[in-house]
PDB file of C-alpha atoms in Angstrom:
ATOM      1  CA  MET B  24    -145.414  -4.765  15.780  1.00 49.00           C
ATOM      2  CA  ASP B  25    -142.318  -4.694  16.258  1.00 47.00           C
ATOM      3  CA  HIS B  26    -141.349  -4.731  20.539  1.00 47.00           C
ATOM      4  CA  CYS B  27    -137.738  -3.381  19.822  1.00 50.00           C
ATOM      5  CA  LYS B  28    -139.107  -0.262  19.242  1.00 48.00           C
ATOM      6  CA  THR B  29    -140.593   0.827  22.136  1.00 48.00           C
ATOM      7  CA  PRO B  30    -139.058   2.761  25.300  1.00 46.00           C
ATOM      8  CA  TRP B  31    -138.367  -0.317  27.434  1.00 48.00           C
ATOM      9  CA  SER B  32    -136.325  -1.595  24.180  1.00 48.00           C
ATOM     10  CA  ALA B  33    -134.281   1.395  24.008  1.00 48.00           C
ATOM     11  CA  PHE B  34    -133.173   1.670  28.131  1.00 51.00           C
ATOM     12  CA  SER B  35    -132.625  -1.389  27.487  1.00 55.00           C
ATOM     13  CA  ALA B  36    -130.033  -1.613  24.953  1.00 52.00           C
ATOM     14  CA  SER B  37    -128.588   2.089  26.052  1.00 56.00           C
ATOM     15  CA  ILE B  38    -127.838  -0.099  29.537  1.00 58.00           C
ATOM     16  CA  PHE B  39    -126.567  -2.695  27.584  1.00 55.00           C
ATOM     17  CA  LEU B  40    -123.923  -0.905  25.481  1.00 53.00           C
ATOM     18  CA  ASN B  41    -123.004   0.986  27.909  1.00 58.00           C
ATOM     19  CA  ILE B  42    -121.844  -2.225  30.239  1.00 59.00           C
ATOM     20  CA  ALA B  43    -121.279  -4.567  27.327  1.00 54.00           C
ATOM     21  CA  GLY B  44    -119.043  -1.514  25.215  1.00 55.00           C
ATOM     22  CA  ILE B  45    -116.327  -2.284  27.736  1.00 54.00           C
ATOM     23  CA  LEU B  46    -116.782  -5.810  28.181  1.00 52.00           C
ATOM     24  CA  ALA B  47    -116.869  -6.093  24.448  1.00 51.00           C
ATOM     25  CA  ARG B  48    -114.022  -4.580  23.598  1.00 52.00           C
ATOM     26  CA  SER B  49    -111.456  -7.286  25.669  1.00 49.00           C
ATOM     27  CA  VAL B  50    -114.046 -10.543  25.525  1.00 48.00           C
ATOM     28  CA  ASP B  51    -115.404 -12.149  22.763  1.00 50.00           C
ATOM     29  CA  ARG B  52    -119.475 -11.356  22.829  1.00 49.00           C
ATOM     30  CA  ASN B  53    -120.244 -15.137  22.828  1.00 49.00           C
ATOM     31  CA  SER B  54    -118.570 -15.039  26.525  1.00 52.00           C
ATOM     32  CA  TYR B  55    -119.680 -15.856  29.778  1.00 49.00           C
ATOM     33  CA  ALA B  56    -119.884 -12.163  30.966  1.00 50.00           C
ATOM     34  CA  VAL B  57    -121.980 -10.670  27.797  1.00 52.00           C
ATOM     35  CA  LYS B  58    -124.425 -13.499  28.832  1.00 53.00           C
ATOM     36  CA  VAL B  59    -124.276 -12.391  32.238  1.00 51.00           C
ATOM     37  CA  VAL B  60    -125.416  -8.812  30.815  1.00 52.00           C
ATOM     38  CA  VAL B  61    -127.812 -10.580  28.450  1.00 52.00           C
ATOM     39  CA  TRP B  62    -129.779 -12.738  31.788  1.00 54.00           C
ATOM     40  CA  MET B  63    -129.078  -9.462  33.830  1.00 53.00           C
ATOM     41  CA  LEU B  64    -131.349  -7.423  31.498  1.00 51.00           C
ATOM     42  CA  ALA B  65    -133.838 -10.296  30.911  1.00 50.00           C
ATOM     43  CA  SER B  66    -134.326 -11.478  34.569  1.00 50.00           C
ATOM     44  CA  GLU B  67    -136.795  -8.414  35.107  1.00 46.00           C
ATOM     45  CA  ASP B  68    -139.515 -10.207  32.696  1.00 47.00           C
ATOM     46  CA  GLU B  69    -138.857 -12.922  30.845  1.00 46.00           C
ATOM     47  CA  SER B  70    -140.713 -12.143  27.832  1.00 47.00           C
ATOM     48  CA  SER B  71    -139.390 -13.412  24.746  1.00 49.00           C
ATOM     49  CA  ASN B  72    -139.608 -10.336  23.188  1.00 53.00           C
ATOM     50  CA  LYS B  73    -137.404  -8.422  26.141  1.00 49.00           C
ATOM     51  CA  ILE B  74    -134.628 -11.638  25.819  1.00 50.00           C
ATOM     52  CA  SER B  75    -135.444 -11.203  21.645  1.00 57.00           C
ATOM     53  CA  CYS B  76    -134.261  -7.487  21.079  1.00 54.00           C
ATOM     54  CA  VAL B  77    -131.142  -8.197  23.762  1.00 50.00           C
ATOM     55  CA  LYS B  78    -129.666 -11.155  21.599  1.00 52.00           C
ATOM     56  CA  ARG B  79    -130.306  -8.608  18.325  1.00 58.00           C
ATOM     57  CA  GLY B  80    -128.559  -5.737  20.149  1.00 52.00           C
ATOM     58  CA  VAL B  81    -125.944  -8.321  20.826  1.00 50.00           C
ATOM     59  CA  ARG B  82    -125.469  -9.346  17.256  1.00 56.00           C
ATOM     60  CA  SER B  83    -125.652  -5.946  15.917  1.00 56.00           C
ATOM     61  CA  TYR B  84    -122.966  -4.092  18.823  1.00 50.00           C
ATOM     62  CA  GLY B  85    -120.662  -7.841  17.757  1.00 52.00           C
ATOM     63  CA  ARG B  86    -121.060  -6.600  13.854  1.00 56.00           C
ATOM     64  CA  HIS B  87    -120.098  -3.419  14.448  1.00 52.00           C
ATOM     65  CA  SER B  88    -117.026  -4.428  16.896  1.00 53.00           C
ATOM     66  CA  GLN B  89    -116.021  -6.711  13.690  1.00 56.00           C
ATOM     67  CA  LEU B  90    -116.163  -3.618  11.347  1.00 51.00           C
ATOM     68  CA  GLU B  91    -114.078  -1.330  13.286  1.00 57.00           C
ATOM     69  CA  GLY B  92    -111.313  -4.558  13.867  1.00 57.00           C
ATOM     70  CA  THR B  93    -111.524  -5.379  10.149  1.00 62.00           C
ATOM     71  CA  ALA B  94    -110.497  -1.389   9.224  1.00 59.00           C
ATOM     72  CA  ARG B  95    -107.850  -1.010  12.270  1.00 66.00           C
ATOM     73  CA  SER B  96    -106.264  -4.074  10.958  1.00 65.00           C
ATOM     74  CA  VAL B  97    -106.018  -2.773   7.030  1.00 61.00           C
ATOM     75  CA  SER B  98    -105.043   0.211   8.441  1.00 69.00           C
ATOM     76  CA  VAL B  99    -101.855  -0.571  10.213  1.00 64.00           C
ATOM     77  CA  HIS B 100    -101.462  -3.008   6.764  1.00 61.00           C
ATOM     78  CA  LYS B 101    -101.096   0.028   5.096  1.00 65.00           C
ATOM     79  CA  ASN B 102     -98.873   1.690   7.635  1.00 69.00           C
ATOM     80  CA  ILE B 103     -96.712  -1.219   7.473  1.00 68.00           C
ATOM     81  CA  TYR B 104     -96.520  -1.450   3.463  1.00 61.00           C
ATOM     82  CA  ASN B 105     -95.708   2.428   3.202  1.00 66.00           C
ATOM     83  CA  LYS B 106     -92.444   2.081   6.003  1.00 64.00           C
ATOM     84  CA  ALA B 107     -91.558  -1.101   3.556  1.00 57.00           C
ATOM     85  CA  THR B 108     -91.953   0.554   0.378  1.00 56.00           C
ATOM     86  CA  THR B 109     -90.126   4.003   1.844  1.00 59.00           C
ATOM     87  CA  ALA B 110     -87.401   2.082   3.716  1.00 54.00           C
ATOM     88  CA  GLY B 111     -85.076   1.632   0.381  1.00 53.00           C
ATOM     89  CA  THR B 112     -85.332   4.592  -1.269  1.00 56.00           C
ATOM     90  CA  ARG B 113     -84.146   6.325   1.997  1.00 59.00           C
ATOM     91  CA  ARG B 114     -80.783   7.426   1.972  1.00 62.00           C
ATOM     92  CA  ARG B 115     -77.566   5.863   3.340  1.00 64.00           C
ATOM     93  CA  PRO B 116     -76.751   8.345   6.695  1.00 62.00           C
ATOM     94  CA  VAL B 117     -73.307   9.941   6.107  1.00 65.00           C
ATOM     95  CA  VAL B 118     -70.725   8.603   8.404  1.00 60.00           C
ATOM     96  CA  SER B 119     -68.354  11.678   9.690  1.00 64.00           C
ATOM     97  CA  ILE B 120     -64.816  11.290   9.423  1.00 63.00           C
ATOM     98  CA  THR B 121     -64.407  13.221  12.461  1.00 69.00           C
ATOM     99  CA  ASP B 122     -65.871   9.968  13.854  1.00 77.00           C
ATOM    100  CA  LYS B 123     -63.933   8.400  16.478  1.00 82.00           C
ATOM    101  CA  ARG B 124     -64.981   4.732  15.492  1.00 83.00           C
ATOM    102  CA  VAL B 125     -64.058   5.944  11.690  1.00 81.00           C
ATOM    103  CA  GLN B 126     -60.608   7.012  13.066  1.00 80.00           C
ATOM    104  CA  THR B 127     -59.889   3.958  15.380  1.00 82.00           C
ATOM    105  CA  VAL B 128     -60.620   1.324  12.244  1.00 83.00           C
ATOM    106  CA  ARG B 129     -58.805   3.080   9.981  1.00 81.00           C
ATOM    107  CA  ASP B 130     -55.713   3.168  12.509  1.00 80.00           C
ATOM    108  CA  ILE B 131     -55.646  -0.847  13.105  1.00 81.00           C
ATOM    109  CA  LEU B 132     -56.241  -1.630   8.930  1.00 83.00           C
ATOM    110  CA  TYR B 133     -53.265   0.804   8.306  1.00 80.00           C
ATOM    111  CA  GLY B 134     -51.496   1.511  10.863  1.00 72.00           C
ATOM    112  CA  PRO B 135     -51.185   4.852  12.006  1.00 66.00           C
ATOM    113  CA  PRO B 136     -49.306   7.852   9.846  1.00 65.00           C
ATOM    114  CA  SER B 137     -45.973   8.612  10.235  1.00 66.00           C
ATOM    115  CA  ALA B 138     -44.175  11.796  11.036  1.00 63.00           C
ATOM    116  CA  ALA B 139     -42.992  12.267   7.645  1.00 57.00           C
ATOM    117  CA  ALA B 140     -46.468  11.861   6.180  1.00 57.00           C
ATOM    118  CA  GLU B 141     -48.269  13.727   8.392  1.00 57.00           C
ATOM    119  CA  SER B 142     -45.236  16.716   7.618  1.00 62.00           C
ATOM    120  CA  ARG B 143     -45.900  15.802   4.024  1.00 57.00           C
ATOM    121  CA  THR B 144     -48.598  18.746   2.232  1.00 62.00           C
ATOM    122  CA  THR B 145     -48.949  16.154  -0.526  1.00 62.00           C
ATOM    123  CA  SER B 146     -50.580  12.116  -1.038  1.00 65.00           C
ATOM    124  CA  VAL B 147     -47.660  10.902  -3.094  1.00 68.00           C
ATOM    125  CA  PRO B 148     -45.324   8.792  -1.338  1.00 68.00           C
ATOM    126  CA  ALA B 149     -41.597  10.367  -1.227  1.00 68.00           C
ATOM    127  CA  PRO B 150     -39.567   8.587  -3.595  1.00 69.00           C
ATOM    128  CA  LEU B 151     -36.983   6.088  -2.507  1.00 69.00           C
ATOM    129  CA  THR B 152     -33.404   7.297  -1.978  1.00 73.00           C
ATOM    130  CA  ALA B 153     -31.062   5.233  -3.488  1.00 71.00           C
ATOM    131  CA  THR B 154     -27.376   4.550  -1.939  1.00 76.00           C
ATOM    132  CA  ALA B 155     -24.595   2.867  -2.320  1.00 75.00           C
ATOM    133  CA  ALA B 156     -26.242  -0.816  -0.720  1.00 78.00           C
ATOM    134  CA  THR B 157     -29.326  -1.001  -2.419  1.00 82.00           C
ATOM    135  CA  LEU B 158     -27.232  -0.070  -6.691  1.00 83.00           C
ATOM    136  CA  SER B 159     -24.741  -3.255  -5.051  1.00 87.00           C
ATOM    137  CA  GLN B 160     -27.650  -5.407  -4.585  1.00 88.00           C
ATOM    138  CA  GLN B 161     -29.447  -4.165  -7.335  1.00 88.00           C
ATOM    139  CA  GLU B 162     -26.995  -4.594 -10.318  1.00 91.00           C
ATOM    140  CA  LEU B 163     -25.633  -8.092  -8.495  1.00 92.00           C
ATOM    141  CA  MET B 164     -29.466  -9.324  -9.296  1.00 93.00           C
ATOM    142  CA  GLU B 165     -29.605  -7.779 -12.775  1.00 94.00           C
ATOM    143  CA  ARG B 166     -26.286  -9.853 -13.625  1.00 95.00           C
ATOM    144  CA  MET B 167     -27.875 -12.689 -11.792  1.00 96.00           C
ATOM    145  CA  TRP B 168     -31.063 -13.002 -13.923  1.00 95.00           C
ATOM    146  CA  ALA B 169     -28.874 -12.372 -17.233  1.00 95.00           C
ATOM    147  CA  LEU B 170     -26.740 -14.662 -16.563  1.00 96.00           C
ATOM    148  CA  GLU B 171     -29.997 -17.348 -16.213  1.00 96.00           C
ATOM    149  CA  ARG B 172     -31.392 -16.276 -19.081  1.00 96.00           C
ATOM    150  CA  MET B 173     -28.099 -17.134 -21.024  1.00 96.00           C
ATOM    151  CA  ARG B 174     -27.762 -20.328 -19.349  1.00 97.00           C
ATOM    152  CA  GLU B 175     -31.634 -21.479 -20.576  1.00 96.00           C
ATOM    153  CA  LYS B 176     -30.391 -20.014 -24.479  1.00 96.00           C
ATOM    154  CA  LYS B 177     -27.517 -21.960 -24.343  1.00 96.00           C
ATOM    155  CA  ALA B 178     -29.433 -25.327 -23.105  1.00 96.00           C
ATOM    156  CA  THR B 179     -31.988 -24.827 -26.318  1.00 95.00           C
ATOM    157  CA  GLU B 180     -29.484 -24.439 -28.227  1.00 96.00           C
ATOM    158  CA  GLU B 181     -27.309 -27.398 -27.635  1.00 95.00           C
ATOM    159  CA  ARG B 182     -31.177 -29.167 -27.658  1.00 94.00           C
ATOM    160  CA  LEU B 183     -32.213 -28.010 -30.907  1.00 94.00           C
ATOM    161  CA  ALA B 184     -28.292 -29.115 -32.123  1.00 94.00           C
ATOM    162  CA  LEU B 185     -28.652 -32.468 -31.028  1.00 94.00           C
ATOM    163  CA  LYS B 186     -32.358 -32.990 -32.253  1.00 93.00           C
ATOM    164  CA  TYR B 187     -31.221 -31.627 -35.579  1.00 94.00           C
ATOM    165  CA  ALA B 188     -28.334 -34.255 -35.651  1.00 93.00           C
ATOM    166  CA  ARG B 189     -30.256 -37.156 -34.561  1.00 92.00           C
ATOM    167  CA  LEU B 190     -32.594 -36.422 -37.366  1.00 89.00           C
ATOM    168  CA  ARG B 191     -30.053 -36.080 -40.299  1.00 91.00           C
ATOM    169  CA  ALA B 192     -28.401 -39.696 -39.314  1.00 90.00           C
ATOM    170  CA  ALA B 193     -31.866 -41.172 -39.609  1.00 89.00           C
ATOM    171  CA  MET B 194     -31.979 -39.171 -42.948  1.00 88.00           C
ATOM    172  CA  GLU B 195     -28.466 -40.851 -44.397  1.00 90.00           C
ATOM    173  CA  ASP B 196     -29.576 -44.191 -43.226  1.00 90.00           C
ATOM    174  CA  LEU B 197     -33.399 -43.843 -44.648  1.00 88.00           C
ATOM    175  CA  GLU B 198     -31.390 -42.754 -48.131  1.00 88.00           C
ATOM    176  CA  ALA B 199     -28.630 -45.504 -47.640  1.00 90.00           C
ATOM    177  CA  ASN B 200     -31.004 -48.764 -47.060  1.00 89.00           C
ATOM    178  CA  HIS B 201     -33.685 -47.975 -48.281  1.00 87.00           C
ATOM    179  CA  LYS B 202     -34.242 -45.268 -51.459  1.00 86.00           C
ATOM    180  CA  HIS B 203     -38.075 -45.496 -52.063  1.00 86.00           C
ATOM    181  CA  LEU B 204     -38.887 -44.076 -48.683  1.00 85.00           C
ATOM    182  CA  PHE B 205     -36.520 -41.840 -48.715  1.00 85.00           C
ATOM    183  CA  GLU B 206     -38.167 -40.009 -52.125  1.00 85.00           C
ATOM    184  CA  GLY B 207     -41.330 -40.533 -50.615  1.00 82.00           C
ATOM    185  CA  THR B 208     -40.974 -38.747 -47.469  1.00 80.00           C
ATOM    186  CA  ASN B 209     -38.966 -36.074 -49.340  1.00 77.00           C
ATOM    187  CA  ALA B 210     -41.833 -36.003 -52.380  1.00 77.00           C
ATOM    188  CA  LYS B 211     -43.827 -32.460 -52.099  1.00 76.00           C
ATOM    189  CA  GLU B 212     -46.972 -32.566 -52.938  1.00 74.00           C
ATOM    190  CA  LYS B 213     -48.535 -30.962 -56.626  1.00 72.00           C
ATOM    191  CA  SER B 214     -51.252 -27.976 -56.470  1.00 71.00           C
ATOM    192  CA  ALA B 215     -54.344 -28.630 -57.272  1.00 64.00           C
ATOM    193  CA  VAL B 216     -53.288 -26.213 -60.171  1.00 61.00           C
ATOM    194  CA  ASP B 217     -50.373 -28.287 -61.594  1.00 67.00           C
ATOM    195  CA  THR B 218     -52.573 -31.835 -61.370  1.00 65.00           C
ATOM    196  CA  GLY B 219     -55.510 -30.144 -63.191  1.00 63.00           C
ATOM    197  CA  ALA B 220     -58.134 -30.806 -60.737  1.00 64.00           C
ATOM    198  CA  VAL B 221     -59.295 -27.022 -61.000  1.00 66.00           C
ATOM    199  CA  PHE B 222     -60.169 -25.225 -63.881  1.00 65.00           C
ATOM    200  CA  PRO B 223     -57.300 -22.058 -64.808  1.00 65.00           C
ATOM    201  CA  ARG B 224     -59.398 -18.828 -63.701  1.00 66.00           C
ATOM    202  CA  ARG B 225     -58.326 -17.299 -67.249  1.00 68.00           C
ATOM    203  CA  LEU B 226     -59.225 -19.971 -69.622  1.00 68.00           C
ATOM    204  CA  ARG B 227     -62.931 -20.348 -68.485  1.00 62.00           C
ATOM    205  CA  VAL B 228     -66.322 -18.064 -70.477  1.00 64.00           C
ATOM    206  CA  PRO B 229     -67.634 -15.618 -68.354  1.00 67.00           C
ATOM    207  CA  THR B 230     -70.705 -17.405 -67.522  1.00 68.00           C
ATOM    208  CA  GLU B 231     -72.585 -18.508 -64.391  1.00 67.00           C
ATOM    209  CA  THR B 232     -72.292 -22.257 -65.254  1.00 68.00           C
ATOM    210  CA  PRO B 233     -69.787 -23.800 -67.753  1.00 62.00           C
ATOM    211  CA  PRO B 234     -70.120 -26.815 -69.366  1.00 64.00           C
ATOM    212  CA  SER B 235     -68.135 -29.792 -67.967  1.00 71.00           C
ATOM    213  CA  ASN B 236     -66.527 -30.792 -71.781  1.00 74.00           C
ATOM    214  CA  GLY B 237     -64.820 -26.968 -71.576  1.00 69.00           C
ATOM    215  CA  TRP B 238     -64.923 -24.493 -74.431  1.00 67.00           C
ATOM    216  CA  ASP B 239     -64.481 -25.229 -78.250  1.00 71.00           C
ATOM    217  CA  TYR B 240     -63.124 -21.749 -79.633  1.00 66.00           C
ATOM    218  CA  THR B 241     -62.875 -23.332 -83.278  1.00 75.00           C
ATOM    219  CA  LYS B 242     -67.140 -23.206 -83.633  1.00 74.00           C
ATOM    220  CA  PRO B 243     -68.265 -19.506 -84.239  1.00 59.00           C
TER     221      PRO B 243
END
């Protein structure tokens, strides 16, 4: 016979759940407060059946609380995941151009607009006005740049002329003292066709692999 199904057991379980329910939310089911409740319920009768019923109630309530805690933690993790996934799809906040902070940063970076710029209706800057001073300065800079280019060109021509003169003197000395070296230096390399290293294409037999000894055209 299961003594936990008796009226005393039902009454004991209801009292235990009402009293220990509040304590078990903030303390562990094996803590001192829960043990005191178990001792109070079992103090009327020291029979093992009542104590076993109370302990079974403690275990069942502990499992129920553990399941509730697991479900609560799963829901919290789901909310965190949903927030993390939807955070990347949010649009950037639109900053109003009339915001004073934006205007302050713009003035710091680019400076306040001038009176002429405010009165102008277009965003294209006004052309520079040419004066006599600016024209004379521009002409002076152009003439100085042309003079510098002319000096560079003259120095290059003088350097090349000196190099050619020195090379010409060396070749004349080589021709006068070492004739064979002069001829070998000025000798032109013959092409492969002139030396016979390459078979003339117009005399080649139209075959994939012509013979190495040529083509005897006298034979039928």
